[in-house]
PDB file of C-alpha atoms in Angstrom:
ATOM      1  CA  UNK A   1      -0.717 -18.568   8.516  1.00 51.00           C
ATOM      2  CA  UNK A   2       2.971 -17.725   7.886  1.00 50.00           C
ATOM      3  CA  UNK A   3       4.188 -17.360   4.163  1.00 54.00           C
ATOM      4  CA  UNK A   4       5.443 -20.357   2.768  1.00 51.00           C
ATOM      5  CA  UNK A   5       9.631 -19.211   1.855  1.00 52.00           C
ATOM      6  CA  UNK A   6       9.854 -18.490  -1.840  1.00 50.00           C
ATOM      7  CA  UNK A   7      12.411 -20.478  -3.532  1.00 50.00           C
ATOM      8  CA  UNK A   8      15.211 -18.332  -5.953  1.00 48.00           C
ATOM      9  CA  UNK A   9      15.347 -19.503  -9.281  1.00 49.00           C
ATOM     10  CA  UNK A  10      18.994 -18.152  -9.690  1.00 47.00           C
ATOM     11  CA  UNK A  11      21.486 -20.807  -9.639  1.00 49.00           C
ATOM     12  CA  UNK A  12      23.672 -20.821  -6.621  1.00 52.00           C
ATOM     13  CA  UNK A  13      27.182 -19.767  -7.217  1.00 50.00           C
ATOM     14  CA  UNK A  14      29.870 -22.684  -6.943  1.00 51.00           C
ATOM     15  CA  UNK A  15      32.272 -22.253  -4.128  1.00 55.00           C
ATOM     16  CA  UNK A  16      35.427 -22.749  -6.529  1.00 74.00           C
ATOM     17  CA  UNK A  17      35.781 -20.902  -9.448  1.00 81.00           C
ATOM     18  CA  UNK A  18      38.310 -22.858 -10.462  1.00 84.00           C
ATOM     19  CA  UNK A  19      36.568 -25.598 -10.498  1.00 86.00           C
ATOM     20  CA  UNK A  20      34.200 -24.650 -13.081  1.00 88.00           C
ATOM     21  CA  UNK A  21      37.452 -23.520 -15.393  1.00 88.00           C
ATOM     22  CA  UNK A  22      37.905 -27.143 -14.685  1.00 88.00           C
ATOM     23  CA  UNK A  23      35.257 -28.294 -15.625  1.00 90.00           C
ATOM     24  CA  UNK A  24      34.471 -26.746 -18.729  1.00 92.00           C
ATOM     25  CA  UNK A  25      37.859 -27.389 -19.944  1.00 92.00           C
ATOM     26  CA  UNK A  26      37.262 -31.387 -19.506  1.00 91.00           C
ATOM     27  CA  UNK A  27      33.777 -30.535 -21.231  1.00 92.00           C
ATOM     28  CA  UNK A  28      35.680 -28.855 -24.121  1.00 93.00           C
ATOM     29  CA  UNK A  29      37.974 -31.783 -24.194  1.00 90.00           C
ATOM     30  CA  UNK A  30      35.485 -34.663 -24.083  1.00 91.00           C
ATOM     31  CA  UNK A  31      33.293 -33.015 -26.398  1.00 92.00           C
ATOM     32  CA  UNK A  32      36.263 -32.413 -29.375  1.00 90.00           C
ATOM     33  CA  UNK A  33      37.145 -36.010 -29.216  1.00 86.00           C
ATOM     34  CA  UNK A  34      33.979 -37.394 -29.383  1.00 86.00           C
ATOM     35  CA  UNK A  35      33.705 -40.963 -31.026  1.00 87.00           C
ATOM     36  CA  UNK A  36      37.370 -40.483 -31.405  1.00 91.00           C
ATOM     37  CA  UNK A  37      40.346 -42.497 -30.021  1.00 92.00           C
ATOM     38  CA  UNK A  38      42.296 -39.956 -27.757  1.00 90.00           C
ATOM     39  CA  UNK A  39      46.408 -39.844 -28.287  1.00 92.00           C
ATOM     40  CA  UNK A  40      48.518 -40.378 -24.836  1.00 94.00           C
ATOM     41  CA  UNK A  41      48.870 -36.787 -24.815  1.00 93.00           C
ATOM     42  CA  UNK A  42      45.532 -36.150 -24.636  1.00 91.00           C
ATOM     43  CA  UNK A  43      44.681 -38.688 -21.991  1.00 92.00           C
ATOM     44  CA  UNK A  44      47.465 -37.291 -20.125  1.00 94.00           C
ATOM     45  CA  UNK A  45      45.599 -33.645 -20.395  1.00 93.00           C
ATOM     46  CA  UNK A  46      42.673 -34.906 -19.529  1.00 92.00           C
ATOM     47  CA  UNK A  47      44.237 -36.482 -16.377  1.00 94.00           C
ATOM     48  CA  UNK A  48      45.636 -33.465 -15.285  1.00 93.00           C
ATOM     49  CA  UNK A  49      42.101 -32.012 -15.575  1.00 92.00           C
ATOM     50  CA  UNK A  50      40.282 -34.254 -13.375  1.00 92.00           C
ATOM     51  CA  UNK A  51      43.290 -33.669 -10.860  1.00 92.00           C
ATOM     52  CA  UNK A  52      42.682 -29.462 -11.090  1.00 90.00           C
ATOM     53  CA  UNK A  53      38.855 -29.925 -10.679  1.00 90.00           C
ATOM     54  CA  UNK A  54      39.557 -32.846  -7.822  1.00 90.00           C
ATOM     55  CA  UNK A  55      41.279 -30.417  -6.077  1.00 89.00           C
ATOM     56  CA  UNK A  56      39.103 -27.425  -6.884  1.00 87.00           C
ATOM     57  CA  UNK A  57      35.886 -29.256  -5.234  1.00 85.00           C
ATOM     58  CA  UNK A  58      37.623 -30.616  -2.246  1.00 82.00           C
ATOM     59  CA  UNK A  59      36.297 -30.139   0.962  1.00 60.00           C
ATOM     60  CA  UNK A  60      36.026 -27.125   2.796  1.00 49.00           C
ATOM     61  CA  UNK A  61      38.416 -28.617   5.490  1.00 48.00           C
ATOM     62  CA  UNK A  62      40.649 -29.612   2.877  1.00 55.00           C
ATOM     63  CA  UNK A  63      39.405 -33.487   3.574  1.00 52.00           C
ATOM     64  CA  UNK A  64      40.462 -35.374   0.427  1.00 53.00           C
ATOM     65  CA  UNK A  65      39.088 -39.131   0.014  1.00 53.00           C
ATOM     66  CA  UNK A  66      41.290 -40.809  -1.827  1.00 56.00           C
ATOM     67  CA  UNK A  67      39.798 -43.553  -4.338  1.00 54.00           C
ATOM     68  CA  UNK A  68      40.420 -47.489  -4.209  1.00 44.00           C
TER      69      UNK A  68
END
């Protein structure tokens, strides 16, 4: 009987580093404003994050779908 494959318990690395900079700077955002009303200027940071990790997670063909 062949041996079932094991399965690696290390997480697999993300494709785009920048992407997780992305990320976690949207987390740190998010989480500092909590329960809090955010200014323009932070809405308009947090905007510019989304666009960073948007393009950071885009396809490997560069195939971007653009929303409705």
């Amino acid at each position: 009987m062949p041996a079932t494959p094991s399965h690696s318990t290390t997480p697999a690395q993300p494709a785009h580093p920048a992407a997780v900079e992305a990320n976690e700077a949207i987390r740190a955002l998010v989480d500092a404003r909590a329960g809090q009303d955010w200014s323009p200027v932070e809405s308009a940071a947090y905007e510019v994050l989304l666009i960073e990790w948007a393009a950071a997670t885009q396809g490997a063909a560069g195939d971007i779908i653009e929303a409705a």
